[in-house]
Short mmCIF file of C-alpha atoms in Angstrom, two decimals:
data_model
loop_
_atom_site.label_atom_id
_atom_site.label_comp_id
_atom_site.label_asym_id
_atom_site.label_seq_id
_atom_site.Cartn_x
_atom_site.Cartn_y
_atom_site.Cartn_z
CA UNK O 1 178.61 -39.13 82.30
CA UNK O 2 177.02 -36.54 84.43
CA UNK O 3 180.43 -34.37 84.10
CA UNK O 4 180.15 -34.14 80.02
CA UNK O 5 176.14 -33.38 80.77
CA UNK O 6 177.31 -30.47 82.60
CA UNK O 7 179.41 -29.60 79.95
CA UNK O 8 176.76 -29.95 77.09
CA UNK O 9 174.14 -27.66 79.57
CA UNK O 10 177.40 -25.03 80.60
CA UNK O 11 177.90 -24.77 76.73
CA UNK O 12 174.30 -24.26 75.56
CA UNK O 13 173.64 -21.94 78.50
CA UNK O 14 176.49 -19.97 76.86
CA UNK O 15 175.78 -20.01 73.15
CA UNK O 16 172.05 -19.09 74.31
CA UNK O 17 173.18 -15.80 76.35
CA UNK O 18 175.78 -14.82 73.34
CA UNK O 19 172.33 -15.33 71.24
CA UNK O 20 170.42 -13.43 73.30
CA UNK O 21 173.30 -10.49 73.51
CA UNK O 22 173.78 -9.91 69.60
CA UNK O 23 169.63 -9.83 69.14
CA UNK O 24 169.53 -6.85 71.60
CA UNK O 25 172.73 -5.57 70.29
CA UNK O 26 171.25 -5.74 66.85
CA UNK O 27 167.95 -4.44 68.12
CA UNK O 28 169.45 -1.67 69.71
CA UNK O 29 171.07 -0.54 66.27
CA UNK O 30 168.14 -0.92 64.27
CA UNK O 31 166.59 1.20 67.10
CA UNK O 32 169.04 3.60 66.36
CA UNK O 33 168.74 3.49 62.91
CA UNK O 34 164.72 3.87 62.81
CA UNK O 35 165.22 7.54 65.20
CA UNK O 36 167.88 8.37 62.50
CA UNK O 37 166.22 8.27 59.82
CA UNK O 38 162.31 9.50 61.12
CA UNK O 39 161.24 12.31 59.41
CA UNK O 40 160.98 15.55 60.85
CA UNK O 41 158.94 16.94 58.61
CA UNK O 42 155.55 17.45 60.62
CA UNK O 43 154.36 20.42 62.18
CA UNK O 44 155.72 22.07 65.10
CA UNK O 45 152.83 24.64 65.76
CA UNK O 46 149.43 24.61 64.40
CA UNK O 47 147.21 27.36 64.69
CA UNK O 48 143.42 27.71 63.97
CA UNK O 49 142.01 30.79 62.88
CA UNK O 50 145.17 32.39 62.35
CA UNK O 51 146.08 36.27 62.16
CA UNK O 52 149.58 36.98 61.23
CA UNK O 53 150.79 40.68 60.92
CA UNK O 54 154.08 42.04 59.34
CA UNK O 55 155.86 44.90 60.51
CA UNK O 56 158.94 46.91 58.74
CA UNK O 57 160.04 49.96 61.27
CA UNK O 58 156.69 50.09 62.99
CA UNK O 59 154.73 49.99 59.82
CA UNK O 60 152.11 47.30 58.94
CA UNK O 61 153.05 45.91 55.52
CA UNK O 62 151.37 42.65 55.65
CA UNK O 63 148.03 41.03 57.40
CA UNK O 64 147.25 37.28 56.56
CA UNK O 65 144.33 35.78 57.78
CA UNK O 66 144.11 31.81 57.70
CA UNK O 67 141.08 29.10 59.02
CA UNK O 68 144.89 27.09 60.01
CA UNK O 69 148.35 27.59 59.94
CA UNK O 70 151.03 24.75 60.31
CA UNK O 71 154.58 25.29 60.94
CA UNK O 72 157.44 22.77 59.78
CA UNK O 73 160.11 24.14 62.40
CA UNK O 74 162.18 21.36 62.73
CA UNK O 75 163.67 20.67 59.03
CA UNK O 76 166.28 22.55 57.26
CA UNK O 77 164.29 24.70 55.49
CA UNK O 78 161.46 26.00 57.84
CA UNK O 79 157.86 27.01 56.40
CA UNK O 80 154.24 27.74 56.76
CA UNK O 81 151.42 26.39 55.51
CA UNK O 82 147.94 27.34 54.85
CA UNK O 83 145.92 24.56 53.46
CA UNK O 84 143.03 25.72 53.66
CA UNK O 85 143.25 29.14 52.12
CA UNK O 86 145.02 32.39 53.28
CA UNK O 87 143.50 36.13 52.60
CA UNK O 88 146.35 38.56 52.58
CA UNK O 89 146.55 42.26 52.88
CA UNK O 90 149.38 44.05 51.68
CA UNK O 91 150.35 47.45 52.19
CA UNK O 92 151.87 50.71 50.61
CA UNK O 93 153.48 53.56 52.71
CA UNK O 94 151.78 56.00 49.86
CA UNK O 95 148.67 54.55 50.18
CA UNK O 96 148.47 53.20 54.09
CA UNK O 97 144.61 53.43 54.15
CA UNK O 98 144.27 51.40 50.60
CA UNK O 99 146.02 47.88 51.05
CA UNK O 100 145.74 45.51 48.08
CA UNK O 101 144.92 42.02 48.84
CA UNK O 102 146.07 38.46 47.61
CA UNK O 103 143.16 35.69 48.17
CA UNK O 104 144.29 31.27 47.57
CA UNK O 105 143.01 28.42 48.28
CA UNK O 106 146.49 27.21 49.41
CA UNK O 107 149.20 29.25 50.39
CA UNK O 108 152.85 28.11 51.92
CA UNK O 109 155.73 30.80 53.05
CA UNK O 110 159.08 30.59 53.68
CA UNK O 111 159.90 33.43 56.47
CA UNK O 112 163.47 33.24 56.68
CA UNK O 113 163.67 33.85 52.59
CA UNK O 114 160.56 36.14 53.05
CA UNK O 115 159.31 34.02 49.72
CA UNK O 116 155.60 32.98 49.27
CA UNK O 117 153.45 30.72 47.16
CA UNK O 118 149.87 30.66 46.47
CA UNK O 119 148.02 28.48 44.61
CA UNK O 120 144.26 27.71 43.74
CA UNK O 121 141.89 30.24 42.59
CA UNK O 122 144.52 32.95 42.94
CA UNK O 123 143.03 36.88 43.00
CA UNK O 124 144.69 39.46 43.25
CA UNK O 125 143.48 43.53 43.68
CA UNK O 126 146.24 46.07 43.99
CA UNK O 127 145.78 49.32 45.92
CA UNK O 128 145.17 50.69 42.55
CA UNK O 129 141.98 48.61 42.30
CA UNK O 130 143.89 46.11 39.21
CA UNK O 131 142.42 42.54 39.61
CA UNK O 132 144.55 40.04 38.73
CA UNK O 133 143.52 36.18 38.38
CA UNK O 134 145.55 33.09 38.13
CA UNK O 135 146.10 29.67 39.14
CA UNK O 136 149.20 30.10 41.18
CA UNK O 137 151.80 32.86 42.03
CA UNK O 138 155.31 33.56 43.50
CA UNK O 139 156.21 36.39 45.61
CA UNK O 140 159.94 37.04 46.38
CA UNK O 141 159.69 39.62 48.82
CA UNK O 142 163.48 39.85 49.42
CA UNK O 143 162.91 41.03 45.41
CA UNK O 144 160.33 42.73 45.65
CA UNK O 145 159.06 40.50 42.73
CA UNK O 146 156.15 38.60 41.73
CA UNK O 147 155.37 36.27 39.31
CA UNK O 148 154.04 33.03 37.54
CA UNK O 149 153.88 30.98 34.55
CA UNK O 150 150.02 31.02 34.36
CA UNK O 151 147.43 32.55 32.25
CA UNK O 152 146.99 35.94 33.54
CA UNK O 153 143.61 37.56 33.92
CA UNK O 154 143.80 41.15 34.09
CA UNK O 155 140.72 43.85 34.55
CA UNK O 156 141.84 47.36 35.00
CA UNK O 157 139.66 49.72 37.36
CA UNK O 158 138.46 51.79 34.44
CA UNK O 159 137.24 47.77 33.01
CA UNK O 160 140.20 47.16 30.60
CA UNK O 161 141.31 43.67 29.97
CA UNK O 162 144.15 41.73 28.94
CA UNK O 163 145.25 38.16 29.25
CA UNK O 164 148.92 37.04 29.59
CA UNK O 165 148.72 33.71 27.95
CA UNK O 166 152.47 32.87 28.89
CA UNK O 167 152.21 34.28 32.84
CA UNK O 168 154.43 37.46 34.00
CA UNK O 169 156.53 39.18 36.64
CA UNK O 170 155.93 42.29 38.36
CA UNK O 171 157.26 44.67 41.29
CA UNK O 172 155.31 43.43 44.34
CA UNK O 173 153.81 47.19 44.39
CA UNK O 174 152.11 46.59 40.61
CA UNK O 175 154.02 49.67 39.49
CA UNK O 176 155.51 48.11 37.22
CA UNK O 177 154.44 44.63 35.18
CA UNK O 178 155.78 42.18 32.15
CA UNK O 179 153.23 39.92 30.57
CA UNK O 180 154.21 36.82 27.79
CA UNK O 181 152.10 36.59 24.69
CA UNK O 182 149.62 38.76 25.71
CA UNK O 183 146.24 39.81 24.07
CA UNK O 184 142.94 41.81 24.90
CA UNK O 185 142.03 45.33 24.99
CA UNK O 186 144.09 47.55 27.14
CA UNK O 187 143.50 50.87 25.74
CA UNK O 188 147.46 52.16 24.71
CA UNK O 189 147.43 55.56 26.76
CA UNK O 190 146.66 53.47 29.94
CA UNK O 191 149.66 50.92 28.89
CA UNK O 192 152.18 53.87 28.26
CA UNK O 193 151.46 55.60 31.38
CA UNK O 194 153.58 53.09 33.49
CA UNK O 195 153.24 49.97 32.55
CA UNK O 196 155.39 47.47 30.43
CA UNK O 197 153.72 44.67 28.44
CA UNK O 198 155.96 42.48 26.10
CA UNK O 199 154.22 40.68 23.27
#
């Protein structure tokens, strides 16, 4: 009697440590599993009252100013983003002393691809003094192209208008521009100077 008891208790004592094993086994892989799988797409740096400056050989072609900056780091395709607006200043080795300027109420950049994205309230004045106004935009810098499928606003400095219905692309300088189904009243000696429109 008291040797099958012993028995009974031996073999419950066992099945209730192999129990006990595969739950933290099986806890451990879920464990596992969970880090595997977190995302790692949250912000590695974040940076109040950000001023970012861009150099090529010495000279300043870029100044961004930001109320916060967040950068993803740790995913495969790094970024910044300004969520709260960005003000940029661009500038031209002909004109060093005139930079243009690119204003949005969100902005996010990818550095390695040197490709930017602004959207909200979008403004734009070249160096030229040509405002541009849009919902969002696309700078390629790699490119050095611009564009976007929005409805383009366009006031020249001598206070010349057009609209480009369809959006358009440009050389990031604004020597050179296409707008889509455009209308307004852009006097034709300014247009044939150097710029390209396409109906």
């Amino acid at each position: 009697m008291n040797f099958s008891k012993k028995i009974v208790y031996k073999n419950i004592a066992c099945l209730f440590s192999c129990a006990i094993f595969f739950i933290l086994t099986s806890c451990e892989e879920d464990l596992t599993k969970n880090k595997g799988s977190k995302s790692k797409n949250f912000p590695s740096q974040i940076i109040n009252n950000a001023n970012i400056v861009q150099r090529d050989s010495g000279f300043v072609v870029l100044k961004a100013k930001a109320p916060i900056i967040e950068k993803y780091e740790l995913i495969d395709s790094p970024y910044v983003v300004a969520r709260k607006g960005i003000d940029i200043e661009f500038f031209d080795k002909k004109k060093p002393k005139i930079p243009g300027r690119i204003t949005a109420k969100y902005a996010r950049i990818f550095e390695y691809k040197k490709f930017y994205e602004a959207k909200g309230d979008v403004r734009i004045k070249t160096n030229e003094g040509q405002r541009f106004a849009m919902q969002s935009i696309f700078w390629d810098q790699k490119k050095n192209r611009i564009y976007t499928k929005d409805t383009v606003y366009v006031t020249m400095e001598d206070g010349s208008t057009l609209v480009g219905a369809n959006g358009m692309t440009a050389k990031d300088d604004f020597s050179e521009y296409t707008f889509y189904n455009n209308s307004g009243d852009f006097s034709s000696k300014r247009l044939s100077e150097n710029k390209k429109t396409t109906p």
